[in-house]
Amino acid sequence: MSSLLVMAWLVEARDPYTGGHLWRVSRYAELLAEAADLDDADIARISIGGFLHDLGKIGIPDAVLRKPAPLTDTEFETMRTHPEAGMRMLAGHPLATVVRPAILFHHERPDGDGYPRGLSGDAIPVDARIVGLCDAFDAMTSSRPYRAGIPVGAALERIRENLGAQFDKRLGTIFLELGAAGTLNHVAGHSDDGIPLRDCVMCGPTLVVRREDRAGGHLYCRNCGGEYALSSAASGDLQAEPTGRVGSAKQLVAEADSALIARLVQETSQRIPLPRLLEDVPA
């Protein structure tokens, strides 16, 4: 499981504007699965699937994955290959059946206009309906080079407008209730519990502070390479101040957040033992 999560994280590391995306989708999906009264095996499986849903983007060229502008129709067709590519990568892996629904079907839609299979309604596995909704919500509330993320309230309204079409009506209604209660606010714009994304002065919200980071350390923007010094704010949080320098090639090498991944694995195993999780995979 750890090796799979590291692979998924390395996909995220290629695109500086998706910092924390996998953690956020996994966390949103877990909250929604809990609110929908699913059992522990379902919740654990959906949480893992949320982290792994974009695994197939390993095969998407950087020119498409990191394009600082909207995709052309041809580029979008390339991007649409990532669900099936993710499943091909997992062929023969012992956990393939656990995460298959989230990886393969998270872009399907209740109205049948999704991909790659054009499934509709309840033919879409619940894992995919949850992860797909959470993925879309995070995309709407996250910034890209060509547009700023929209506020949580505006994203929730878009979900409301598309219930039964792009989003499952029952699950979407529960998600809206979570949003109205403020339950999603500690996840939106964060890369870990209690750790908001920091802004690069050149690129926007691309700086990911890790739980293990301390004052006196440095961060680097994965987009422009700018160096930031970490210091303690009056609130006790870490703040990032630009140094005016650019990181070296060694400093800019992406390293998987192994501590965050270890916590996710531990939380999953505490919720339900892995052998039980494998037994409870839906047909």
XYZ file of N, CA and C in Angstrom:
849
model
N 0.827 -1.199 0.000
C 0.000 0.000 0.000
C 0.868 1.259 0.000
N 1.916 1.256 0.815
C 2.806 2.419 0.865
C 3.432 2.691 -0.493
N 3.847 1.630 -1.183
C 4.489 1.823 -2.487
C 3.509 2.431 -3.485
N 2.247 2.010 -3.440
C 1.239 2.584 -4.328
C 1.016 4.071 -4.029
N 0.939 4.413 -2.761
C 0.702 5.794 -2.384
C 1.875 6.680 -2.784
N 3.094 6.154 -2.686
C 4.268 6.909 -3.117
C 4.198 7.161 -4.620
N 3.815 6.138 -5.389
C 3.676 6.310 -6.838
C 2.669 7.409 -7.152
N 1.549 7.389 -6.461
C 0.518 8.400 -6.697
C 1.042 9.789 -6.334
N 1.752 9.892 -5.225
C 2.272 11.189 -4.789
C 3.251 11.748 -5.807
N 4.035 10.885 -6.447
C 5.005 11.360 -7.434
C 4.313 11.939 -8.660
N 3.106 11.471 -8.971
C 2.322 12.108 -10.030
C 2.002 13.540 -9.621
N 1.542 13.705 -8.399
C 1.198 15.039 -7.903
C 2.416 15.951 -7.901
N 3.580 15.400 -7.571
C 4.792 16.207 -7.491
C 5.182 16.798 -8.843
N 4.724 16.202 -9.930
C 5.041 16.724 -11.262
C 4.302 18.011 -11.562
N 3.196 18.240 -10.886
C 2.377 19.422 -11.153
C 2.305 20.281 -9.895
N 3.042 21.387 -9.838
C 3.095 22.188 -8.604
C 1.757 22.776 -8.203
N 0.817 22.866 -9.136
C -0.474 23.464 -8.813
C -1.462 22.460 -8.231
N -1.038 21.220 -8.040
C -1.927 20.251 -7.405
C -1.397 19.822 -6.043
N -0.537 20.635 -5.442
C 0.004 20.294 -4.131
C -1.093 20.018 -3.115
N -1.061 18.846 -2.504
C -2.065 18.471 -1.524
C -3.341 17.913 -2.111
N -3.466 17.863 -3.440
C -4.719 17.416 -4.073
C -5.101 16.008 -3.641
N -4.155 15.088 -3.644
C -4.487 13.701 -3.306
C -4.929 13.585 -1.856
N -4.240 14.286 -0.963
C -4.643 14.255 0.442
C -6.039 14.843 0.602
N -6.305 15.960 -0.082
C -7.620 16.595 0.062
C -8.731 15.702 -0.477
N -8.540 15.120 -1.649
C -9.579 14.252 -2.203
C -9.797 13.050 -1.294
N -8.720 12.461 -0.794
C -8.848 11.332 0.130
C -9.610 11.739 1.388
N -9.303 12.920 1.907
C -9.948 13.383 3.144
C -11.412 13.728 2.912
N -11.717 14.436 1.825
C -13.112 14.727 1.499
C -13.899 13.420 1.330
N -13.290 12.472 0.622
C -13.976 11.209 0.354
C -14.253 10.453 1.647
N -13.302 10.478 2.559
C -13.502 9.815 3.852
C -14.640 10.477 4.619
N -14.664 11.811 4.638
C -15.725 12.526 5.348
C -17.094 12.226 4.733
N -17.162 12.189 3.417
C -18.436 11.920 2.754
C -18.885 10.481 2.982
N -17.956 9.534 2.910
C -18.309 8.130 3.144
C -18.813 7.930 4.569
N -18.189 8.596 5.527
C -18.649 8.512 6.917
C -20.054 9.097 7.054
N -20.274 10.267 6.454
C -21.580 10.926 6.560
C -22.673 10.128 5.858
N -22.282 9.314 4.869
C -23.251 8.483 4.148
C -23.507 7.163 4.862
N -22.929 7.002 6.056
C -23.137 5.824 6.912
C -22.640 4.527 6.273
N -21.557 4.611 5.506
C -20.940 3.398 4.984
C -20.141 2.723 6.093
N -19.862 1.428 5.934
C -19.147 0.730 7.001
C -17.650 0.982 6.902
N -16.901 0.506 7.905
C -15.481 0.818 8.001
C -14.690 0.330 6.795
N -15.029 -0.842 6.280
C -14.306 -1.363 5.117
C -14.517 -0.459 3.913
N -15.747 0.004 3.703
C -16.037 0.904 2.589
C -15.290 2.223 2.751
N -15.328 2.771 3.970
C -14.680 4.065 4.217
C -13.179 3.965 3.977
N -12.552 2.903 4.488
C -11.107 2.720 4.301
C -10.766 2.577 2.829
N -11.545 1.781 2.108
C -11.283 1.549 0.685
C -11.436 2.848 -0.110
N -12.466 3.631 0.195
C -12.730 4.874 -0.527
C -11.657 5.913 -0.219
N -11.185 5.950 1.020
C -10.108 6.870 1.378
C -8.839 6.562 0.598
N -8.499 5.287 0.503
C -7.318 4.888 -0.279
C -7.530 5.209 -1.757
N -8.715 4.889 -2.258
C -9.026 5.176 -3.655
C -8.930 6.657 -3.971
N -9.327 7.502 -3.015
C -9.222 8.937 -3.220
C -7.779 9.384 -3.405
N -6.866 8.763 -2.671
C -5.459 9.124 -2.794
C -4.863 8.612 -4.105
N -5.373 7.482 -4.586
C -4.779 6.830 -5.751
C -5.494 7.129 -7.070
N -6.563 7.910 -7.048
C -7.427 8.002 -8.227
C -6.703 8.504 -9.479
N -5.672 9.328 -9.319
C -4.982 9.895 -10.483
C -3.712 9.138 -10.853
N -3.567 7.912 -10.383
C -2.342 7.154 -10.614
C -1.960 7.106 -12.089
N -2.939 6.978 -12.970
C -2.667 6.845 -14.393
C -2.058 8.082 -15.033
N -2.065 9.207 -14.319
C -1.466 10.414 -14.879
C 0.057 10.314 -14.969
N 0.629 9.248 -14.415
C 2.057 9.005 -14.600
C 2.385 8.966 -16.094
N 1.446 8.477 -16.894
C 1.683 8.341 -18.324
C 1.310 9.553 -19.158
N 0.839 10.629 -18.532
C 0.460 11.831 -19.278
C 1.692 12.719 -19.472
N 1.989 13.148 -20.692
C 3.168 13.994 -20.927
C 3.097 15.297 -20.130
N 4.269 15.791 -19.701
C 4.315 17.049 -18.962
C 3.696 18.199 -19.750
N 3.846 18.176 -21.068
C 3.302 19.270 -21.885
C 1.792 19.382 -21.742
N 1.137 18.270 -21.409
C -0.309 18.267 -21.179
C -0.604 18.428 -19.694
N 0.066 17.637 -18.866
C -0.216 17.647 -17.425
C 0.073 19.009 -16.804
N 1.136 19.668 -17.256
C 1.568 20.929 -16.650
C 1.281 22.135 -17.544
N 0.427 21.992 -18.517
C 0.148 23.096 -19.422
C -0.458 24.282 -18.657
N 0.118 25.479 -18.781
C -0.380 26.643 -18.028
C -1.537 27.344 -18.714
N -2.393 26.585 -19.360
C -3.549 27.137 -20.064
C -4.557 26.008 -20.250
N -5.819 26.329 -20.578
C -6.803 25.269 -20.824
C -6.337 24.326 -21.925
N -6.743 23.059 -21.824
C -6.338 22.052 -22.795
C -7.120 22.180 -24.096
N -6.470 21.838 -25.210
C -7.166 21.720 -26.484
C -7.972 20.421 -26.476
N -8.823 20.233 -27.472
C -9.609 19.004 -27.552
C -8.695 17.781 -27.638
N -7.638 17.868 -28.407
C -6.709 16.745 -28.549
C -6.007 16.452 -27.236
N -5.587 17.512 -26.545
C -4.909 17.334 -25.252
C -5.873 16.753 -24.220
N -7.127 17.183 -24.282
C -8.105 16.639 -23.345
C -8.327 15.148 -23.595
N -8.323 14.736 -24.845
C -8.448 13.311 -25.154
C -7.275 12.530 -24.578
N -6.083 13.123 -24.607
C -4.922 12.487 -23.974
C -5.138 12.367 -22.468
N -5.630 13.431 -21.848
C -5.871 13.405 -20.402
C -6.922 12.357 -20.034
N -7.885 12.149 -20.903
C -8.956 11.193 -20.625
C -8.471 9.740 -20.606
N -7.241 9.493 -21.000
C -6.719 8.115 -20.978
C -6.245 7.687 -19.604
N -6.168 8.621 -18.637
C -5.504 8.270 -17.382
C -6.259 7.247 -16.521
N -7.601 7.168 -16.529
C -8.222 6.117 -15.709
C -7.827 4.705 -16.146
N -7.896 4.438 -17.436
C -7.549 3.092 -17.901
C -6.047 2.842 -17.803
N -5.240 3.892 -17.993
C -3.792 3.733 -17.831
C -3.460 3.351 -16.396
N -4.180 3.947 -15.434
C -3.949 3.610 -14.036
C -4.227 2.148 -13.742
N -5.284 1.613 -14.329
C -5.590 0.208 -14.093
C -4.588 -0.714 -14.770
N -4.095 -0.330 -15.935
C -3.062 -1.147 -16.589
C -1.803 -1.204 -15.740
N -1.491 -0.107 -15.088
C -0.311 -0.085 -14.226
C -0.460 -1.037 -13.045
N -1.693 -1.248 -12.607
C -1.941 -2.078 -11.422
C -2.186 -3.547 -11.764
N -2.079 -3.908 -13.021
C -2.352 -5.291 -13.419
C -1.513 -6.261 -12.594
N -2.183 -7.191 -11.925
C -1.497 -8.191 -11.114
C -1.159 -7.750 -9.707
N -1.369 -6.477 -9.367
C -1.061 -6.004 -8.019
C -2.122 -6.520 -7.044
N -1.717 -6.971 -5.845
C -2.699 -7.540 -4.904
C -3.766 -6.555 -4.450
N -3.507 -5.246 -4.553
C -4.506 -4.263 -4.128
C -5.302 -3.689 -5.305
N -5.106 -4.234 -6.495
C -5.775 -3.674 -7.680
C -7.290 -3.666 -7.523
N -7.849 -4.748 -7.006
C -9.309 -4.816 -6.893
C -9.852 -3.840 -5.856
N -9.028 -3.498 -4.857
C -9.468 -2.576 -3.818
C -9.695 -1.177 -4.389
N -8.783 -0.736 -5.244
C -8.834 0.648 -5.717
C -9.361 0.773 -7.144
N -9.700 -0.336 -7.776
C -10.159 -0.293 -9.171
C -11.338 0.661 -9.384
N -12.405 0.605 -8.569
C -13.551 1.490 -8.851
C -13.175 2.972 -8.852
N -12.365 3.397 -7.870
C -12.009 4.817 -7.782
C -11.107 5.240 -8.927
N -10.143 4.394 -9.296
C -9.211 4.750 -10.364
C -9.896 4.748 -11.725
N -10.654 3.708 -12.015
C -11.190 3.520 -13.359
C -12.434 4.361 -13.640
N -13.256 4.611 -12.623
C -14.577 5.191 -12.886
C -14.816 6.565 -12.260
N -13.781 7.239 -11.733
C -14.042 8.494 -11.022
C -14.452 9.637 -11.946
N -14.349 9.455 -13.267
C -14.832 10.484 -14.201
C -16.137 10.084 -14.889
N -16.782 9.028 -14.423
C -18.124 8.699 -14.910
C -19.130 9.658 -14.267
N -20.279 9.819 -14.918
C -21.310 10.741 -14.445
C -22.666 10.040 -14.389
N -23.522 10.404 -13.439
C -24.851 9.789 -13.368
C -25.657 9.909 -14.656
N -25.438 10.985 -15.437
C -26.213 11.153 -16.674
C -25.613 10.406 -17.861
N -24.510 9.677 -17.640
C -23.909 8.878 -18.707
C -22.939 9.617 -19.597
N -22.663 10.884 -19.320
C -21.786 11.681 -20.169
C -20.322 11.648 -19.734
N -19.971 10.743 -18.824
C -18.598 10.673 -18.352
C -17.748 9.715 -19.169
N -16.579 9.408 -18.657
C -15.652 8.497 -19.336
C -14.917 7.668 -18.281
N -14.317 6.510 -18.634
C -14.094 5.997 -19.997
C -15.202 5.092 -20.542
N -16.169 4.670 -19.710
C -17.149 3.678 -20.168
C -18.530 4.264 -20.428
N -18.780 5.500 -20.060
C -20.108 6.079 -20.237
C -21.152 5.440 -19.342
N -20.750 5.000 -18.137
C -21.694 4.414 -17.186
C -22.651 5.487 -16.680
N -23.788 5.053 -16.155
C -24.744 6.015 -15.618
C -25.383 5.475 -14.348
N -25.943 6.386 -13.551
C -26.700 6.014 -12.359
C -25.953 5.086 -11.426
N -26.680 4.083 -10.916
C -26.115 3.157 -9.943
C -25.136 2.159 -10.555
N -24.991 2.173 -11.881
C -23.969 1.328 -12.509
C -22.568 1.830 -12.168
N -22.462 3.072 -11.721
C -21.176 3.625 -11.290
C -20.958 3.205 -9.837
N -19.855 2.533 -9.513
C -19.611 2.107 -8.130
C -19.632 3.294 -7.173
N -20.070 3.046 -5.943
C -20.179 4.127 -4.976
C -18.820 4.767 -4.713
N -17.738 3.976 -4.743
C -16.398 4.538 -4.552
C -16.145 5.639 -5.573
N -16.470 5.356 -6.836
C -16.220 6.305 -7.915
C -17.132 7.521 -7.818
N -18.373 7.304 -7.417
C -19.290 8.443 -7.281
C -18.795 9.405 -6.205
N -18.269 8.863 -5.118
C -17.750 9.702 -4.032
C -16.452 10.385 -4.447
N -15.503 9.611 -4.949
C -14.201 10.181 -5.309
C -14.350 11.185 -6.447
N -15.212 10.890 -7.426
C -15.405 11.813 -8.532
C -15.957 13.154 -8.081
N -16.919 13.127 -7.178
C -17.481 14.365 -6.644
C -16.411 15.161 -5.895
N -15.647 14.475 -5.052
C -14.623 15.147 -4.247
C -13.499 15.686 -5.124
N -13.154 14.944 -6.175
C -12.135 15.387 -7.124
C -12.586 16.675 -7.824
N -13.831 16.716 -8.257
C -14.352 17.899 -8.934
C -14.398 19.096 -7.989
N -14.830 18.874 -6.757
C -14.887 19.957 -5.772
C -13.499 20.535 -5.534
N -12.499 19.664 -5.401
C -11.152 20.172 -5.156
C -10.612 20.907 -6.375
N -10.939 20.420 -7.575
C -10.507 21.122 -8.779
C -11.102 22.524 -8.836
N -12.367 22.650 -8.455
C -13.021 23.957 -8.497
C -12.426 24.933 -7.485
N -12.048 24.442 -6.314
C -11.582 25.323 -5.237
C -10.072 25.513 -5.235
N -9.358 24.879 -6.172
C -7.905 25.005 -6.257
C -7.527 25.910 -7.424
N -6.432 26.642 -7.269
C -5.972 27.559 -8.306
C -5.132 26.837 -9.350
N -5.187 27.345 -10.562
C -4.354 26.890 -11.664
C -3.640 28.116 -12.241
N -2.625 27.925 -13.080
C -1.901 29.096 -13.608
C -2.805 30.062 -14.363
N -3.888 29.547 -14.972
C -4.746 30.379 -15.815
C -6.046 30.795 -15.143
N -6.256 30.372 -13.883
C -7.461 30.808 -13.175
C -7.292 30.579 -11.683
N -7.945 31.424 -10.878
C -7.930 31.238 -9.432
C -9.037 30.273 -9.026
N -8.820 29.545 -7.951
C -9.865 28.687 -7.421
C -11.045 29.522 -6.941
N -12.225 28.940 -7.016
C -13.414 29.667 -6.569
C -13.671 29.363 -5.092
N -14.407 30.219 -4.387
C -14.692 29.976 -2.962
C -15.478 28.681 -2.758
N -15.363 28.133 -1.552
C -16.060 26.894 -1.213
C -17.556 27.022 -1.469
N -18.143 28.127 -1.061
C -19.579 28.301 -1.240
C -19.999 28.269 -2.702
N -19.201 28.884 -3.572
C -19.519 28.887 -5.000
C -19.384 27.484 -5.583
N -18.376 26.736 -5.133
C -18.205 25.359 -5.614
C -19.361 24.481 -5.166
N -19.823 24.675 -3.945
C -20.969 23.908 -3.458
C -22.218 24.225 -4.274
N -22.374 25.478 -4.667
C -23.534 25.852 -5.473
C -23.475 25.171 -6.841
N -22.294 25.056 -7.416
C -22.164 24.361 -8.702
C -22.527 22.882 -8.560
N -22.143 22.293 -7.429
C -22.536 20.903 -7.190
C -24.049 20.804 -7.089
N -24.659 21.745 -6.371
C -26.122 21.746 -6.232
C -26.793 21.838 -7.604
N -26.265 22.672 -8.474
C -26.855 22.868 -9.800
C -26.722 21.631 -10.684
N -25.781 20.746 -10.360
C -25.510 19.594 -11.217
C -25.843 18.256 -10.561
N -26.634 18.284 -9.485
C -27.068 17.039 -8.856
C -27.898 16.224 -9.843
N -27.610 14.947 -9.909
C -28.323 14.058 -10.811
C -27.771 14.039 -12.216
N -26.909 14.985 -12.547
C -26.304 15.038 -13.883
C -24.824 14.681 -13.769
N -24.012 15.613 -13.275
C -22.587 15.322 -13.075
C -22.342 14.596 -11.756
N -23.212 14.862 -10.767
C -22.980 14.330 -9.425
C -24.172 13.519 -8.921
N -23.859 12.451 -8.194
C -24.889 11.616 -7.587
C -25.768 12.472 -6.669
N -27.081 12.357 -6.822
C -27.981 13.253 -6.097
C -27.931 13.033 -4.592
N -28.006 11.772 -4.140
C -28.006 11.515 -2.699
C -26.675 11.893 -2.073
N -25.584 11.437 -2.671
C -24.266 11.718 -2.111
C -23.952 13.210 -2.210
N -24.355 13.833 -3.308
C -24.128 15.264 -3.454
C -24.875 16.068 -2.406
N -26.090 15.652 -2.087
C -26.864 16.341 -1.053
C -26.182 16.230 0.306
N -25.641 15.063 0.611
C -24.906 14.888 1.872
C -23.666 15.771 1.888
N -22.962 15.840 0.747
C -21.765 16.681 0.664
C -22.123 18.147 0.880
N -23.241 18.585 0.321
C -23.692 19.960 0.536
C -23.967 20.222 2.015
N -24.509 19.239 2.698
C -24.758 19.386 4.135
C -23.448 19.517 4.901
N -22.440 18.745 4.486
C -21.119 18.873 5.118
C -20.558 20.271 4.892
N -20.733 20.770 3.676
C -20.249 22.110 3.379
C -20.964 23.175 4.180
N -22.285 23.055 4.310
C -23.063 24.039 5.069
C -22.675 24.044 6.537
N -22.250 22.885 7.046
C -21.849 22.780 8.458
C -20.409 23.234 8.690
N -19.681 23.569 7.617
C -18.285 24.001 7.757
C -17.298 22.856 7.886
N -17.764 21.631 7.669
C -16.917 20.455 7.876
C -15.793 20.361 6.851
N -15.948 20.999 5.697
C -14.955 20.900 4.622
C -13.886 21.984 4.708
N -14.100 22.981 5.547
C -13.231 24.159 5.535
C -11.805 23.861 5.969
N -11.623 22.876 6.847
C -10.268 22.585 7.316
C -9.479 21.762 6.305
N -10.151 21.348 5.228
C -9.477 20.588 4.166
C -9.194 21.486 2.965
N -10.146 22.307 2.581
C -9.988 23.187 1.415
C -8.766 24.083 1.588
N -7.919 24.127 0.568
C -6.750 24.993 0.611
C -5.637 24.504 1.510
N -5.718 23.260 1.965
C -4.704 22.688 2.858
C -3.995 21.521 2.167
N -2.820 21.184 2.673
C -2.077 20.026 2.171
C -1.964 18.932 3.216
N -2.433 19.197 4.423
C -2.459 18.234 5.524
C -3.336 18.858 6.595
N -3.738 18.081 7.593
C -4.587 18.618 8.660
C -3.920 19.815 9.323
N -4.597 20.967 9.290
C -4.111 22.160 9.957
C -2.972 22.872 9.253
N -2.635 22.465 8.019
C -1.507 23.075 7.307
C -1.990 23.638 5.968
N -2.246 24.934 5.895
C -2.699 25.525 4.629
C -1.554 25.634 3.631
N -1.899 25.612 2.340
C -0.916 25.907 1.309
C -0.422 27.344 1.490
N 0.858 27.577 1.187
C 1.413 28.930 1.232
C 1.596 29.435 -0.203
N 1.567 30.749 -0.354
C 1.670 31.359 -1.682
C 3.112 31.659 -2.057
N 3.488 31.269 -3.267
C 4.702 31.769 -3.898
C 4.388 33.149 -4.450
N 5.279 34.120 -4.264
C 5.004 35.485 -4.717
C 4.911 35.550 -6.242
N 5.478 34.562 -6.928
C 5.436 34.541 -8.390
C 4.310 33.676 -8.933
N 4.005 32.584 -8.233
C 3.161 31.541 -8.831
C 1.832 31.306 -8.136
N 1.644 31.822 -6.929
C 0.408 31.554 -6.205
C 0.555 30.407 -5.218
N -0.549 29.708 -4.896
C -0.535 28.693 -3.822
C 0.127 27.387 -4.248
N 1.459 27.392 -4.284
C 2.211 26.202 -4.712
C 3.152 25.673 -3.641
N 3.213 26.333 -2.484
C 4.170 25.947 -1.448
C 3.517 25.004 -0.444
N 4.057 23.802 -0.327
C 3.528 22.780 0.575
C 4.438 22.663 1.784
N 3.902 23.010 2.951
C 4.628 22.833 4.210
C 4.291 21.453 4.757
N 5.302 20.693 5.119
C 5.072 19.371 5.684
C 5.011 19.445 7.209
N 4.317 18.505 7.787
C 4.142 18.500 9.237
C 5.487 18.467 9.964
N 6.490 17.878 9.336
C 7.798 17.725 9.982
C 8.686 18.944 9.779
N 8.275 19.915 8.955
C 9.084 21.111 8.729
C 9.156 21.962 9.991
N 10.266 22.673 10.152
C 10.495 23.510 11.328
C 11.040 24.866 10.900
N 10.876 25.864 11.786
C 11.444 27.185 11.549
C 12.949 27.052 11.341
N 13.464 27.830 10.407
C 14.875 27.752 10.050
C 15.123 26.921 8.809
N 14.122 26.138 8.401
C 14.244 25.347 7.182
C 13.852 26.153 5.953
N 13.852 25.489 4.817
C 13.532 26.156 3.565
C 12.512 25.358 2.760
N 11.713 26.088 1.980
C 10.791 25.503 1.006
C 11.170 26.012 -0.374
N 10.752 25.254 -1.395
C 11.029 25.659 -2.765
C 9.762 25.519 -3.597
N 9.466 26.555 -4.364
C 8.329 26.487 -5.274
C 8.657 25.501 -6.384
N 7.808 24.500 -6.571
C 8.062 23.481 -7.586
C 7.749 23.983 -8.991
N 7.259 25.220 -9.091
C 6.984 25.786 -10.398
C 8.132 26.672 -10.874
N 8.502 27.668 -10.074
C 9.553 28.602 -10.480
C 10.897 28.330 -9.814
N 10.915 27.481 -8.779
C 12.161 27.162 -8.088
C 12.545 28.139 -7.002
N 11.709 29.150 -6.746
C 12.024 30.145 -5.736
C 12.192 29.553 -4.352
N 13.159 30.089 -3.607
C 13.456 29.601 -2.250
C 12.722 30.455 -1.218
N 12.210 29.785 -0.179
C 11.503 30.452 0.918
C 12.050 29.968 2.242
N 12.268 30.901 3.161
C 12.736 30.568 4.503
C 11.545 30.441 5.431
N 11.543 29.406 6.244
C 10.452 29.183 7.186
C 10.774 29.838 8.520
N 9.782 30.520 9.071
C 9.921 31.136 10.388
C 8.607 30.990 11.137
N 8.650 31.177 12.449
C 7.451 31.025 13.269
C 6.657 32.319 13.299
N 5.351 32.205 13.021
C 4.457 33.359 13.123
C 3.947 33.470 14.558
N 3.343 34.604 14.877
C 2.812 34.814 16.226
C 1.760 33.770 16.576
N 1.056 33.277 15.558
C 0.010 32.275 15.775
C 0.585 30.897 16.089
N 1.893 30.735 15.884
C 2.509 29.428 16.070
C 2.676 28.664 14.775
N 2.006 29.138 13.707
C 2.163 28.513 12.399
C 3.492 28.917 11.777
N 3.910 28.151 10.783
C 5.097 28.515 10.026
C 4.715 29.458 8.900
N 5.510 30.478 8.684
C 5.303 31.357 7.548
C 6.511 31.251 6.622
N 6.283 31.472 5.334
C 7.330 31.332 4.334
C 7.665 32.698 3.745
N 8.924 33.092 3.857
C 9.374 34.376 3.339
C 10.367 34.144 2.203
N 10.185 34.838 1.062
C 11.097 34.651 -0.063
C 12.506 35.128 0.274
N 13.496 34.358 -0.151
C 14.895 34.739 0.085
C 15.493 35.445 -1.122
N 14.821 35.389 -2.271
C 15.361 35.960 -3.492
C 16.270 35.016 -4.243
N 16.473 33.819 -3.683
C 17.319 32.830 -4.348
C 16.463 31.763 -5.025
N 17.082 30.995 -5.885
C 16.452 29.869 -6.563
C 17.144 28.595 -6.100
N 16.370 27.548 -5.870
C 16.936 26.299 -5.393
C 17.844 25.631 -6.423
N 18.803 24.865 -5.923
C 19.685 24.098 -6.801
C 18.932 22.886 -7.342
N 19.528 22.226 -8.317
C 18.900 21.030 -8.887
C 18.629 19.998 -7.801
N 19.569 19.840 -6.883
C 19.398 18.864 -5.795
C 18.261 19.272 -4.876
N 18.165 20.556 -4.575
C 17.118 21.030 -3.668
C 15.735 20.938 -4.287
N 15.666 20.957 -5.604
C 14.372 20.937 -6.285
C 13.903 19.539 -6.652
N 14.688 18.513 -6.312
C 14.254 17.139 -6.565
C 13.039 16.825 -5.683
N 11.976 16.318 -6.297
C 10.755 15.997 -5.543
C 10.970 14.746 -4.697
N 10.592 14.819 -3.448
C 10.653 13.673 -2.544
C 9.261 13.409 -1.999
N 8.837 12.172 -2.071
C 7.511 11.816 -1.580
C 7.377 12.151 -0.097
N 6.197 12.613 0.289
C 5.931 12.910 1.702
C 5.678 11.590 2.419
N 6.771 10.923 2.756
C 6.681 9.574 3.329
C 5.988 9.573 4.684
N 6.128 10.662 5.455
C 5.484 10.710 6.764
C 3.967 10.790 6.621
N 3.486 11.619 5.686
C 2.045 11.709 5.456
C 1.507 10.368 4.966
N 2.226 9.733 4.051
C 1.797 8.439 3.527
C 1.761 7.393 4.622
N 2.770 7.387 5.493
C 2.792 6.426 6.601
C 1.595 6.629 7.520
N 1.218 7.892 7.738
C 0.053 8.158 8.590
C -1.217 7.638 7.935
N -1.343 7.810 6.624
C -2.533 7.332 5.926
C -2.635 5.811 6.011
N -1.509 5.131 5.828
C -1.506 3.670 5.933
C -1.880 3.243 7.347
N -1.321 3.916 8.344
C -1.606 3.572 9.740
C -3.079 3.811 10.066
N -3.620 4.946 9.606
C -5.026 5.243 9.876
C -5.931 4.202 9.227
N -5.570 3.775 8.025
C -6.366 2.761 7.334
C -6.336 1.440 8.089
N -5.144 1.031 8.518
C -5.020 -0.251 9.212
C -5.684 -0.216 10.583
N -5.752 0.983 11.189
C -6.450 1.096 12.472
C -7.955 0.992 12.284
N -8.436 1.496 11.136
C -9.872 1.426 10.868
C -10.298 -0.003 10.558
N -9.471 -0.698 9.756
C -9.797 -2.077 9.391
C -8.521 -2.781 8.939
N -8.236 -3.997 9.430
C -7.038 -4.719 8.996
C -7.061 -4.983 7.497
N -5.888 -4.939 6.873
C -5.815 -5.106 5.435
C -6.424 -6.420 4.937
N -6.203 -7.563 5.610
C -6.852 -8.800 5.135
C -8.363 -8.677 5.078
N -8.958 -8.005 6.062
C -10.407 -7.797 6.066
C -10.812 -6.866 4.920
N -9.998 -5.843 4.665
C -10.286 -4.928 3.578
C -10.336 -5.685 2.243
N -9.391 -6.584 2.034
C -9.345 -7.352 0.802
C -10.551 -8.274 0.690
N -10.996 -8.797 1.811
C -12.174 -9.693 1.807
C -13.435 -8.941 1.449
N -13.496 -7.646 1.818
C -14.740 -6.885 1.663
C -14.801 -6.077 0.373
N -13.926 -6.356 -0.578
C -13.982 -5.668 -1.859
C -15.298 -6.044 -2.560
N -16.083 -5.041 -3.005
C -17.350 -5.368 -3.670
C -17.122 -6.049 -4.999
N -18.050 -6.885 -5.399
C -17.934 -7.596 -6.683
C -18.046 -6.616 -7.831
